[in-house]
């Protein structure tokens, strides 16, 4: 098959679709990647402990980085690139925030704001706030694996792909994260019992 | 690979804590806002990068043109002043044209034949015309670049008709343009953007016939190949 007929075949494939222009193709791919992975990225950032006030900035920076590196992102690796970027940007955002205040290792047992509302939503909000406090002091590379496995219930192989880690590293971080989490929960329970 | 049991499957406080995060929700407008903002910001960066790249490439071109123009003018002036240049003239040539000085000095010795001497070229006159000639040429190039960049910016913003208007202005302001090929390539994209596919195809094919070896031709052939 000569070069001329290859070009014709290629042109035939493209004829029925909107003709790709360099600027359009770029915007299209950027838009597709960000749309597909935005929600997952936002939730991951939130669960890594990015404060509510910083989430917008973090997501904007992730978008900027994806756009800047679009040419280098291999087809099929988009999720891994986005999540890896969220991890780095979230880590940096937390470091900046921590430099501005002391990290409180001592967990307050009391997270109740309204003891008169025993409904499920209220309890879940309390539990959610407590989860954040317990994970706050967990090293972020452990927290990342913990979040993806325990909260998002992804497989260890998928986690390895997302964080670009060997599966063995994922497994060992998972174990350490679990030990860390268990210890903190136990300590909180002891403290809250102590306050009764 | 067998996964360890997940905490959420349990019934203790740990399970409750982990399950509480299932209620996390992305704010409604966040995705649309962020995707739109990222695409817009990227387009602006691309436009600036394209402008910088084209300006750089054409300033390099302008520099070459300028240098040669100075050399040519220096040679021309010295030669038409008649005979061998004085030592003072030779120094002036060297002072005015720093890069091509060796060339100018060398050719001034040989008195190149000139087709039509100017009406008046007083002996010993300083090479005043060489600098404005070169400056005007590079100034014009910079203006052409600027006008094409306006067209490109409109294109990247999705405004095909606006880009065509800028290109029309380009051809009006610069009838003897030096960037005609770039203008044509932009015009093809602008016509597509404005929905005038047949016209874009005609322009593209004309370009490809006129520039068979060009890299742009290879790109155009993908879409318009015949």
mmCIF file of C-alpha atoms in Angstrom:
data_model
loop_
_atom_site.group_PDB
_atom_site.id
_atom_site.type_symbol
_atom_site.label_atom_id
_atom_site.label_comp_id
_atom_site.label_asym_id
_atom_site.label_seq_id
_atom_site.Cartn_x
_atom_site.Cartn_y
_atom_site.Cartn_z
ATOM 1 C CA UNK A 1 0.000 0.000 0.000
ATOM 2 C CA UNK A 2 1.655 3.181 -1.197
ATOM 3 C CA UNK A 3 1.938 6.445 0.693
ATOM 4 C CA UNK A 4 -0.713 8.103 -1.455
ATOM 5 C CA UNK A 5 -3.370 5.491 -0.776
ATOM 6 C CA UNK A 6 -2.527 5.519 2.939
ATOM 7 C CA UNK A 7 -3.202 9.230 2.993
ATOM 8 C CA UNK A 8 -6.468 8.668 1.137
ATOM 9 C CA UNK A 9 -7.526 5.963 3.593
ATOM 10 C CA UNK A 10 -6.689 8.211 6.499
ATOM 11 C CA UNK A 11 -8.632 11.066 4.899
ATOM 12 C CA UNK A 12 -11.587 8.736 4.349
ATOM 13 C CA UNK A 13 -11.666 7.877 8.049
ATOM 14 C CA UNK A 14 -11.644 11.542 8.984
ATOM 15 C CA UNK A 15 -14.065 12.735 6.360
ATOM 16 C CA UNK A 16 -17.237 11.912 8.281
ATOM 17 C CA UNK A 17 -16.070 13.551 11.511
ATOM 18 C CA UNK A 18 -15.388 17.176 12.395
ATOM 19 C CA UNK A 19 -12.056 17.933 10.815
ATOM 20 C CA UNK A 20 -9.420 17.969 13.590
ATOM 21 C CA UNK A 21 -7.556 21.246 13.920
ATOM 22 C CA UNK A 22 -4.486 21.512 16.189
ATOM 23 C CA UNK A 23 -6.066 23.982 18.650
ATOM 24 C CA UNK A 24 -9.397 22.093 18.730
ATOM 25 C CA UNK A 25 -7.806 18.696 19.262
ATOM 26 C CA UNK A 26 -5.891 20.053 22.237
ATOM 27 C CA UNK A 27 -8.948 21.657 23.839
ATOM 28 C CA UNK A 28 -10.990 18.538 23.138
ATOM 29 C CA UNK A 29 -8.553 16.181 24.806
ATOM 30 C CA UNK A 30 -7.994 18.490 27.778
ATOM 31 C CA UNK A 31 -11.730 18.874 28.261
ATOM 32 C CA UNK A 32 -12.299 15.113 27.944
ATOM 33 C CA UNK A 33 -9.628 14.218 30.493
ATOM 34 C CA UNK A 34 -10.721 16.812 33.049
ATOM 35 C CA UNK A 35 -14.414 15.964 32.658
ATOM 36 C CA UNK A 36 -13.835 12.236 33.012
ATOM 37 C CA UNK A 37 -11.672 12.479 36.111
ATOM 38 C CA UNK A 38 -12.755 15.668 37.866
ATOM 39 C CA UNK A 39 -15.141 14.107 40.370
ATOM 40 C CA UNK A 40 -12.685 11.347 41.283
ATOM 41 C CA UNK A 41 -9.896 13.888 41.621
ATOM 42 C CA UNK A 42 -11.976 16.211 43.796
ATOM 43 C CA UNK A 43 -13.044 13.403 46.129
ATOM 44 C CA UNK A 44 -9.470 12.111 46.356
ATOM 45 C CA UNK A 45 -8.211 15.589 47.252
ATOM 46 C CA UNK A 46 -10.959 15.985 49.841
ATOM 47 C CA UNK A 47 -10.184 12.630 51.417
ATOM 48 C CA UNK A 48 -6.451 13.321 51.445
ATOM 49 C CA UNK A 49 -7.309 16.086 53.878
ATOM 50 C CA UNK A 50 -7.286 19.179 51.678
ATOM 51 C CA UNK A 51 -9.292 21.794 53.582
ATOM 52 C CA UNK A 52 -12.589 22.956 52.107
ATOM 53 C CA UNK A 53 -11.168 26.435 51.521
ATOM 54 C CA UNK A 54 -8.213 25.051 49.568
ATOM 55 C CA UNK A 55 -10.055 22.577 47.344
ATOM 56 C CA UNK A 56 -10.830 25.087 44.607
ATOM 57 C CA UNK A 57 -7.211 26.204 44.378
ATOM 58 C CA UNK A 58 -5.985 22.616 44.370
ATOM 59 C CA UNK A 59 -8.333 21.617 41.537
ATOM 60 C CA UNK A 60 -7.364 24.683 39.537
ATOM 61 C CA UNK A 61 -3.697 23.852 39.901
ATOM 62 C CA UNK A 62 -4.344 20.252 38.864
ATOM 63 C CA UNK A 63 -6.121 21.533 35.739
ATOM 64 C CA UNK A 64 -3.227 23.834 34.921
ATOM 65 C CA UNK A 65 -0.698 21.034 35.273
ATOM 66 C CA UNK A 66 -2.733 18.638 33.125
ATOM 67 C CA UNK A 67 -2.986 21.303 30.419
ATOM 68 C CA UNK A 68 0.707 22.092 30.571
ATOM 69 C CA UNK A 69 1.726 18.439 30.316
ATOM 70 C CA UNK A 70 -1.051 17.279 27.967
ATOM 71 C CA UNK A 71 1.338 16.294 25.198
ATOM 72 C CA UNK A 72 3.226 13.953 27.545
ATOM 73 C CA UNK A 73 0.184 12.081 28.874
ATOM 74 C CA UNK A 74 0.012 8.678 27.210
ATOM 75 C CA UNK A 75 -3.380 7.509 26.023
ATOM 76 C CA UNK A 76 -4.726 5.185 28.735
ATOM 77 C CA UNK A 77 -2.682 6.785 31.543
ATOM 78 C CA UNK A 78 -4.908 9.791 32.030
ATOM 79 C CA UNK A 79 -6.427 8.705 35.367
ATOM 80 C CA UNK A 80 -3.036 7.809 36.763
ATOM 81 C CA UNK A 81 -1.647 11.178 35.697
ATOM 82 C CA UNK A 82 -4.559 13.121 37.201
ATOM 83 C CA UNK A 83 -4.534 11.231 40.518
ATOM 84 C CA UNK A 84 -0.762 11.435 40.767
ATOM 85 C CA UNK A 85 -0.994 15.173 40.220
ATOM 86 C CA UNK A 86 -3.743 15.494 42.848
ATOM 87 C CA UNK A 87 -1.521 13.638 45.311
ATOM 88 C CA UNK A 88 1.414 16.006 44.743
ATOM 89 C CA UNK A 89 -0.647 19.187 44.762
ATOM 90 C CA UNK A 90 -2.660 18.076 47.811
ATOM 91 C CA UNK A 91 0.543 17.191 49.685
ATOM 92 C CA UNK A 92 1.928 20.638 48.974
ATOM 93 C CA UNK A 93 -1.320 22.368 49.986
ATOM 94 C CA UNK A 94 -1.340 20.502 53.303
ATOM 95 C CA UNK A 95 2.321 21.316 53.950
ATOM 96 C CA UNK A 96 1.614 24.997 53.379
ATOM 97 C CA UNK A 97 -1.354 24.916 55.704
ATOM 98 C CA UNK A 98 0.542 23.016 58.388
ATOM 99 C CA UNK A 99 3.340 25.555 58.380
ATOM 100 C CA UNK A 100 0.779 28.141 59.360
ATOM 101 C CA UNK A 101 -0.519 26.312 62.420
ATOM 102 C CA UNK A 102 0.526 23.636 64.874
ATOM 103 C CA UNK A 103 -0.697 20.149 64.075
ATOM 104 C CA UNK A 104 -2.856 18.954 66.948
ATOM 105 C CA UNK A 105 -1.972 15.327 67.579
ATOM 106 C CA UNK A 106 -4.228 15.138 70.592
ATOM 107 C CA UNK A 107 -7.690 14.298 69.312
ATOM 108 C CA UNK A 108 -10.635 15.854 71.072
ATOM 109 C CA UNK A 109 -13.155 13.162 72.020
ATOM 110 C CA UNK A 110 -15.908 15.712 71.826
ATOM 111 C CA UNK A 111 -17.045 16.472 68.264
ATOM 112 C CA UNK A 112 -20.704 16.911 69.111
ATOM 113 C CA UNK A 113 -22.197 20.259 68.161
ATOM 114 C CA UNK A 114 -25.826 19.370 68.784
ATOM 115 C CA UNK A 115 -26.626 16.532 71.202
ATOM 116 C CA UNK A 116 -30.384 16.820 70.609
ATOM 117 C CA UNK A 117 -30.355 15.443 67.058
ATOM 118 C CA UNK A 118 -29.706 11.700 67.098
ATOM 119 C CA UNK A 119 -30.735 11.163 63.460
ATOM 120 C CA UNK A 120 -28.530 9.260 61.036
ATOM 121 C CA UNK A 121 -27.416 12.273 59.013
ATOM 122 C CA UNK A 122 -26.179 14.001 62.128
ATOM 123 C CA UNK A 123 -24.349 10.873 63.255
ATOM 124 C CA UNK A 124 -22.786 10.405 59.876
ATOM 125 C CA UNK A 125 -21.623 14.028 59.815
ATOM 126 C CA UNK A 126 -20.057 13.528 63.191
ATOM 127 C CA UNK A 127 -18.442 10.317 62.046
ATOM 128 C CA UNK A 128 -17.182 12.057 58.929
ATOM 129 C CA UNK A 129 -15.620 14.848 60.956
ATOM 130 C CA UNK A 130 -14.047 12.331 63.293
ATOM 131 C CA UNK A 131 -12.652 10.378 60.358
ATOM 132 C CA UNK A 132 -10.981 13.564 59.105
ATOM 133 C CA UNK A 133 -9.473 14.249 62.510
ATOM 134 C CA UNK A 134 -8.149 10.703 62.844
ATOM 135 C CA UNK A 135 -6.620 10.717 59.352
ATOM 136 C CA UNK A 136 -5.210 14.229 59.776
ATOM 137 C CA UNK A 137 -1.992 13.056 61.379
ATOM 138 C CA UNK A 138 -1.507 9.970 59.188
ATOM 139 C CA UNK A 139 1.475 10.405 56.827
ATOM 140 C CA UNK A 140 0.017 11.340 53.467
ATOM 141 C CA UNK A 141 1.569 8.497 51.488
ATOM 142 C CA UNK A 142 -0.136 6.042 53.838
ATOM 143 C CA UNK A 143 -3.334 8.056 53.809
ATOM 144 C CA UNK A 144 -3.453 7.913 50.002
ATOM 145 C CA UNK A 145 -3.433 4.117 49.979
ATOM 146 C CA UNK A 146 -5.864 3.935 52.918
ATOM 147 C CA UNK A 147 -8.349 6.265 51.205
ATOM 148 C CA UNK A 148 -8.202 4.439 47.880
ATOM 149 C CA UNK A 149 -8.547 1.000 49.452
ATOM 150 C CA UNK A 150 -10.822 1.417 52.472
ATOM 151 C CA UNK A 151 -13.004 4.359 51.430
ATOM 152 C CA UNK A 152 -13.037 4.069 47.638
ATOM 153 C CA UNK A 153 -12.699 0.276 47.732
ATOM 154 C CA UNK A 154 -10.348 0.029 44.761
ATOM 155 C CA UNK A 155 -8.221 -3.054 44.205
ATOM 156 C CA UNK A 156 -4.571 -3.033 45.172
ATOM 157 C CA UNK A 157 -3.596 -3.474 41.532
ATOM 158 C CA UNK A 158 -5.634 -0.419 40.563
ATOM 159 C CA UNK A 159 -4.082 1.554 43.422
ATOM 160 C CA UNK A 160 -0.630 0.545 42.234
ATOM 161 C CA UNK A 161 -1.485 1.873 38.778
ATOM 162 C CA UNK A 162 -3.035 5.105 40.065
ATOM 163 C CA UNK A 163 -0.154 5.969 42.390
ATOM 164 C CA UNK A 164 2.493 4.522 40.052
ATOM 165 C CA UNK A 165 3.793 2.228 42.788
ATOM 166 C CA UNK A 166 4.855 -1.417 42.822
ATOM 167 C CA UNK A 167 2.043 -3.627 44.151
ATOM 168 C CA UNK A 168 4.305 -4.732 47.023
ATOM 169 C CA UNK A 169 4.695 -1.128 48.136
ATOM 170 C CA UNK A 170 0.939 -0.669 48.024
ATOM 171 C CA UNK A 171 0.454 -3.758 50.185
ATOM 172 C CA UNK A 172 3.024 -2.689 52.782
ATOM 173 C CA UNK A 173 1.664 0.877 52.970
ATOM 174 C CA UNK A 174 -1.808 -0.578 53.353
ATOM 175 C CA UNK A 175 -0.681 -2.634 56.339
ATOM 176 C CA UNK A 176 1.039 0.316 57.977
ATOM 177 C CA UNK A 177 -1.951 2.583 57.305
ATOM 178 C CA UNK A 178 -4.288 0.045 58.851
ATOM 179 C CA UNK A 179 -2.089 -0.250 61.972
ATOM 180 C CA UNK A 180 -1.897 3.538 62.242
ATOM 181 C CA UNK A 181 -5.639 3.916 61.850
ATOM 182 C CA UNK A 182 -6.472 1.156 64.318
ATOM 183 C CA UNK A 183 -4.176 2.674 66.918
ATOM 184 C CA UNK A 184 -5.659 6.138 66.582
ATOM 185 C CA UNK A 185 -9.237 4.889 66.732
ATOM 186 C CA UNK A 186 -8.419 2.845 69.838
ATOM 187 C CA UNK A 187 -6.774 5.884 71.457
ATOM 188 C CA UNK A 188 -9.805 8.033 70.681
ATOM 189 C CA UNK A 189 -12.155 5.462 72.134
ATOM 190 C CA UNK A 190 -10.083 5.274 75.301
ATOM 191 C CA UNK A 191 -10.034 9.080 75.605
ATOM 192 C CA UNK A 192 -13.777 9.427 74.991
ATOM 193 C CA UNK A 193 -14.514 6.705 77.541
ATOM 194 C CA UNK A 194 -12.250 8.459 79.943
ATOM 195 C CA UNK A 195 -14.338 11.577 79.603
ATOM 196 C CA UNK A 196 -17.622 9.880 80.429
ATOM 197 C CA UNK B 1 -4.869 -11.445 44.023
ATOM 198 C CA UNK B 2 -6.925 -11.813 47.178
ATOM 199 C CA UNK B 3 -7.702 -8.488 48.786
ATOM 200 C CA UNK B 4 -7.607 -8.158 52.564
ATOM 201 C CA UNK B 5 -11.023 -7.649 54.085
ATOM 202 C CA UNK B 6 -12.087 -4.076 53.971
ATOM 203 C CA UNK B 7 -12.905 -2.169 57.166
ATOM 204 C CA UNK B 8 -16.270 -1.120 55.730
ATOM 205 C CA UNK B 9 -17.464 -4.709 55.899
ATOM 206 C CA UNK B 10 -17.120 -4.739 59.690
ATOM 207 C CA UNK B 11 -19.563 -3.504 62.296
ATOM 208 C CA UNK B 12 -17.351 -1.549 64.654
ATOM 209 C CA UNK B 13 -16.488 2.135 64.958
ATOM 210 C CA UNK B 14 -13.791 1.807 62.295
ATOM 211 C CA UNK B 15 -16.362 0.502 59.822
ATOM 212 C CA UNK B 16 -18.720 3.354 60.665
ATOM 213 C CA UNK B 17 -15.998 5.940 60.196
ATOM 214 C CA UNK B 18 -14.934 4.601 56.820
ATOM 215 C CA UNK B 19 -18.528 4.295 55.583
ATOM 216 C CA UNK B 20 -19.280 7.894 56.572
ATOM 217 C CA UNK B 21 -17.097 9.099 53.681
ATOM 218 C CA UNK B 22 -19.414 7.477 51.134
ATOM 219 C CA UNK B 23 -21.673 10.499 51.524
ATOM 220 C CA UNK B 24 -18.988 12.840 50.154
ATOM 221 C CA UNK B 25 -20.348 14.825 47.205
ATOM 222 C CA UNK B 26 -18.652 17.020 44.626
ATOM 223 C CA UNK B 27 -20.258 20.514 44.601
ATOM 224 C CA UNK B 28 -22.656 20.813 41.658
ATOM 225 C CA UNK B 29 -21.030 23.522 39.579
ATOM 226 C CA UNK B 30 -17.422 22.695 40.382
ATOM 227 C CA UNK B 31 -16.691 20.380 37.450
ATOM 228 C CA UNK B 32 -18.174 22.583 34.727
ATOM 229 C CA UNK B 33 -16.466 25.663 36.152
ATOM 230 C CA UNK B 34 -13.053 24.080 36.448
ATOM 231 C CA UNK B 35 -13.058 22.358 33.063
ATOM 232 C CA UNK B 36 -14.103 25.565 31.302
ATOM 233 C CA UNK B 37 -11.522 27.623 33.186
ATOM 234 C CA UNK B 38 -8.707 25.174 32.418
ATOM 235 C CA UNK B 39 -9.525 25.055 28.688
ATOM 236 C CA UNK B 40 -9.734 28.852 28.488
ATOM 237 C CA UNK B 41 -6.466 29.320 30.352
ATOM 238 C CA UNK B 42 -4.749 26.754 28.150
ATOM 239 C CA UNK B 43 -5.968 28.499 24.980
ATOM 240 C CA UNK B 44 -4.559 31.785 26.225
ATOM 241 C CA UNK B 45 -1.225 30.166 27.021
ATOM 242 C CA UNK B 46 -1.167 28.508 23.600
ATOM 243 C CA UNK B 47 -1.869 31.803 21.865
ATOM 244 C CA UNK B 48 0.940 33.495 23.749
ATOM 245 C CA UNK B 49 3.331 30.612 23.093
ATOM 246 C CA UNK B 50 2.448 30.608 19.394
ATOM 247 C CA UNK B 51 2.952 34.355 19.265
ATOM 248 C CA UNK B 52 6.286 34.087 21.037
ATOM 249 C CA UNK B 53 7.442 31.265 18.799
ATOM 250 C CA UNK B 54 6.421 32.983 15.598
ATOM 251 C CA UNK B 55 7.799 36.316 16.750
ATOM 252 C CA UNK B 56 11.091 34.684 17.669
ATOM 253 C CA UNK B 57 11.341 32.849 14.358
ATOM 254 C CA UNK B 58 10.543 35.971 12.410
ATOM 255 C CA UNK B 59 12.810 38.221 14.401
ATOM 256 C CA UNK B 60 15.597 35.792 13.540
ATOM 257 C CA UNK B 61 14.519 36.102 9.915
ATOM 258 C CA UNK B 62 14.345 39.893 10.318
ATOM 259 C CA UNK B 63 17.821 39.943 11.789
ATOM 260 C CA UNK B 64 19.221 38.056 8.806
ATOM 261 C CA UNK B 65 17.374 40.315 6.368
ATOM 262 C CA UNK B 66 18.564 43.390 8.264
ATOM 263 C CA UNK B 67 22.161 42.252 8.305
ATOM 264 C CA UNK B 68 22.177 41.521 4.599
ATOM 265 C CA UNK B 69 20.404 44.820 3.873
ATOM 266 C CA UNK B 70 23.068 46.747 5.759
ATOM 267 C CA UNK B 71 25.806 44.890 3.917
ATOM 268 C CA UNK B 72 24.153 45.472 0.560
ATOM 269 C CA UNK B 73 23.517 49.142 1.250
ATOM 270 C CA UNK B 74 27.046 49.642 2.504
ATOM 271 C CA UNK B 75 28.466 48.051 -0.597
ATOM 272 C CA UNK B 76 26.097 50.027 -2.819
ATOM 273 C CA UNK B 77 26.901 53.398 -1.266
ATOM 274 C CA UNK B 78 30.620 52.918 -1.252
ATOM 275 C CA UNK B 79 30.717 51.632 -4.809
ATOM 276 C CA UNK B 80 28.511 54.362 -6.267
ATOM 277 C CA UNK B 81 30.601 56.986 -4.529
ATOM 278 C CA UNK B 82 33.121 56.039 -7.194
ATOM 279 C CA UNK B 83 36.327 54.070 -7.197
ATOM 280 C CA UNK B 84 38.313 53.013 -4.201
ATOM 281 C CA UNK B 85 36.882 54.125 -0.900
ATOM 282 C CA UNK B 86 38.875 56.415 1.308
ATOM 283 C CA UNK B 87 40.134 55.104 4.584
ATOM 284 C CA UNK B 88 37.455 57.165 6.349
ATOM 285 C CA UNK B 89 34.686 55.595 4.284
ATOM 286 C CA UNK B 90 36.045 52.145 4.952
ATOM 287 C CA UNK B 91 35.955 52.895 8.682
ATOM 288 C CA UNK B 92 32.375 54.150 8.386
ATOM 289 C CA UNK B 93 31.380 50.949 6.621
ATOM 290 C CA UNK B 94 32.901 48.919 9.419
ATOM 291 C CA UNK B 95 31.249 51.043 12.106
ATOM 292 C CA UNK B 96 27.752 50.884 10.625
ATOM 293 C CA UNK B 97 27.588 47.220 9.714
ATOM 294 C CA UNK B 98 29.149 45.283 12.566
ATOM 295 C CA UNK B 99 28.280 41.720 11.522
ATOM 296 C CA UNK B 100 28.946 41.761 7.779
ATOM 297 C CA UNK B 101 31.859 44.176 8.090
ATOM 298 C CA UNK B 102 34.398 41.831 6.496
ATOM 299 C CA UNK B 103 32.062 41.331 3.530
ATOM 300 C CA UNK B 104 31.400 45.041 3.086
ATOM 301 C CA UNK B 105 35.046 45.962 3.397
ATOM 302 C CA UNK B 106 36.036 43.245 0.986
ATOM 303 C CA UNK B 107 33.476 44.041 -1.692
ATOM 304 C CA UNK B 108 34.172 47.746 -1.434
ATOM 305 C CA UNK B 109 37.696 47.015 -2.621
ATOM 306 C CA UNK B 110 36.451 45.216 -5.672
ATOM 307 C CA UNK B 111 33.946 47.841 -6.871
ATOM 308 C CA UNK B 112 31.037 45.546 -7.768
ATOM 309 C CA UNK B 113 29.255 46.469 -10.977
ATOM 310 C CA UNK B 114 25.973 48.233 -10.242
ATOM 311 C CA UNK B 115 23.071 48.215 -12.734
ATOM 312 C CA UNK B 116 21.803 51.734 -12.081
ATOM 313 C CA UNK B 117 23.686 54.264 -10.024
ATOM 314 C CA UNK B 118 21.448 56.639 -8.029
ATOM 315 C CA UNK B 119 21.115 60.225 -9.302
ATOM 316 C CA UNK B 120 23.263 61.637 -6.524
ATOM 317 C CA UNK B 121 25.653 59.822 -4.266
ATOM 318 C CA UNK B 122 28.036 62.421 -2.907
ATOM 319 C CA UNK B 123 31.534 61.157 -2.253
ATOM 320 C CA UNK B 124 32.207 60.587 1.406
ATOM 321 C CA UNK B 125 28.534 60.759 2.428
ATOM 322 C CA UNK B 126 27.859 58.751 5.578
ATOM 323 C CA UNK B 127 25.873 55.560 5.083
ATOM 324 C CA UNK B 128 22.710 57.150 6.437
ATOM 325 C CA UNK B 129 20.319 55.211 4.228
ATOM 326 C CA UNK B 130 21.563 51.776 5.263
ATOM 327 C CA UNK B 131 20.205 51.964 8.815
ATOM 328 C CA UNK B 132 16.677 53.267 8.003
ATOM 329 C CA UNK B 133 16.379 50.722 5.174
ATOM 330 C CA UNK B 134 17.109 47.836 7.534
ATOM 331 C CA UNK B 135 15.084 49.322 10.401
ATOM 332 C CA UNK B 136 12.050 49.861 8.178
ATOM 333 C CA UNK B 137 12.245 46.291 6.923
ATOM 334 C CA UNK B 138 12.353 44.714 10.386
ATOM 335 C CA UNK B 139 9.697 47.100 11.659
ATOM 336 C CA UNK B 140 7.412 46.005 8.859
ATOM 337 C CA UNK B 141 8.041 42.341 9.607
ATOM 338 C CA UNK B 142 7.194 42.916 13.269
ATOM 339 C CA UNK B 143 3.930 44.540 12.210
ATOM 340 C CA UNK B 144 3.092 41.634 9.926
ATOM 341 C CA UNK B 145 3.773 39.216 12.770
ATOM 342 C CA UNK B 146 1.559 41.245 15.104
ATOM 343 C CA UNK B 147 -1.322 41.280 12.649
ATOM 344 C CA UNK B 148 -1.101 37.533 12.006
ATOM 345 C CA UNK B 149 -1.026 36.944 15.742
ATOM 346 C CA UNK B 150 -4.307 38.825 16.048
ATOM 347 C CA UNK B 151 -5.766 36.453 13.492
ATOM 348 C CA UNK B 152 -4.340 33.446 15.334
ATOM 349 C CA UNK B 153 -5.720 34.660 18.677
ATOM 350 C CA UNK B 154 -9.194 34.981 17.160
ATOM 351 C CA UNK B 155 -8.864 31.465 15.761
ATOM 352 C CA UNK B 156 -7.864 29.994 19.097
ATOM 353 C CA UNK B 157 -10.768 31.776 20.734
ATOM 354 C CA UNK B 158 -13.040 29.932 18.292
ATOM 355 C CA UNK B 159 -13.888 33.001 16.218
ATOM 356 C CA UNK B 160 -13.465 31.949 12.567
ATOM 357 C CA UNK B 161 -15.088 35.045 11.116
ATOM 358 C CA UNK B 162 -13.013 37.296 13.341
ATOM 359 C CA UNK B 163 -9.860 35.538 12.196
ATOM 360 C CA UNK B 164 -10.871 36.016 8.546
ATOM 361 C CA UNK B 165 -11.460 39.710 9.199
ATOM 362 C CA UNK B 166 -7.974 40.046 10.708
ATOM 363 C CA UNK B 167 -6.510 38.216 7.724
ATOM 364 C CA UNK B 168 -8.337 40.520 5.299
ATOM 365 C CA UNK B 169 -6.822 43.443 7.142
ATOM 366 C CA UNK B 170 -3.427 41.784 6.910
ATOM 367 C CA UNK B 171 -3.622 41.504 3.126
ATOM 368 C CA UNK B 172 -4.867 45.083 2.891
ATOM 369 C CA UNK B 173 -2.092 46.525 5.049
ATOM 370 C CA UNK B 174 0.690 44.411 3.598
ATOM 371 C CA UNK B 175 0.142 43.890 -0.126
ATOM 372 C CA UNK B 176 3.788 42.934 -0.620
ATOM 373 C CA UNK B 177 3.696 40.620 2.368
ATOM 374 C CA UNK B 178 6.620 38.461 3.417
ATOM 375 C CA UNK B 179 4.508 36.045 5.434
ATOM 376 C CA UNK B 180 2.052 35.049 2.750
ATOM 377 C CA UNK B 181 2.446 31.319 3.394
ATOM 378 C CA UNK B 182 1.714 31.686 7.098
ATOM 379 C CA UNK B 183 -1.285 33.841 6.265
ATOM 380 C CA UNK B 184 -2.639 31.209 3.887
ATOM 381 C CA UNK B 185 -2.334 28.434 6.470
ATOM 382 C CA UNK B 186 -4.175 30.559 9.008
ATOM 383 C CA UNK B 187 -6.805 31.330 6.403
ATOM 384 C CA UNK B 188 -7.462 27.641 5.791
ATOM 385 C CA UNK B 189 -8.015 27.052 9.517
ATOM 386 C CA UNK B 190 -10.165 30.190 9.783
ATOM 387 C CA UNK B 191 -12.350 29.141 6.881
ATOM 388 C CA UNK B 192 -12.890 25.763 8.517
ATOM 389 C CA UNK B 193 -13.742 27.419 11.800
ATOM 390 C CA UNK B 194 -16.216 29.707 10.029
ATOM 391 C CA UNK B 195 -17.879 26.673 8.461
ATOM 392 C CA UNK B 196 -16.747 27.341 4.898
ATOM 393 C CA UNK B 197 -15.375 23.887 4.279
ATOM 394 C CA UNK B 198 -15.392 23.939 0.490
ATOM 395 C CA UNK B 199 -13.447 27.172 0.337
ATOM 396 C CA UNK B 200 -10.996 25.856 2.919
ATOM 397 C CA UNK B 201 -10.468 22.741 0.851
ATOM 398 C CA UNK B 202 -9.843 24.759 -2.327
ATOM 399 C CA UNK B 203 -7.299 26.968 -0.567
ATOM 400 C CA UNK B 204 -5.637 23.942 0.981
ATOM 401 C CA UNK B 205 -5.286 22.131 -2.316
ATOM 402 C CA UNK B 206 -3.895 25.220 -4.010
ATOM 403 C CA UNK B 207 -1.350 25.550 -1.210
ATOM 404 C CA UNK B 208 -0.351 21.911 -1.461
ATOM 405 C CA UNK B 209 0.159 22.187 -5.223
ATOM 406 C CA UNK B 210 2.292 25.294 -4.776
ATOM 407 C CA UNK B 211 4.314 23.879 -1.857
ATOM 408 C CA UNK B 212 4.693 20.151 -2.471
ATOM 409 C CA UNK B 213 7.652 19.666 -0.131
ATOM 410 C CA UNK B 214 6.385 21.722 2.779
ATOM 411 C CA UNK B 215 5.763 20.159 6.202
ATOM 412 C CA UNK B 216 2.458 22.026 6.264
ATOM 413 C CA UNK B 217 1.478 20.187 3.097
ATOM 414 C CA UNK B 218 1.910 16.852 4.875
ATOM 415 C CA UNK B 219 -0.428 18.010 7.650
ATOM 416 C CA UNK B 220 -2.998 19.360 5.198
ATOM 417 C CA UNK B 221 -2.869 16.174 3.157
ATOM 418 C CA UNK B 222 -4.314 14.242 6.100
ATOM 419 C CA UNK B 223 -7.520 16.223 5.915
ATOM 420 C CA UNK B 224 -7.614 17.380 2.313
ATOM 421 C CA UNK B 225 -5.557 14.764 0.523
ATOM 422 C CA UNK B 226 -6.531 14.125 -3.036
#
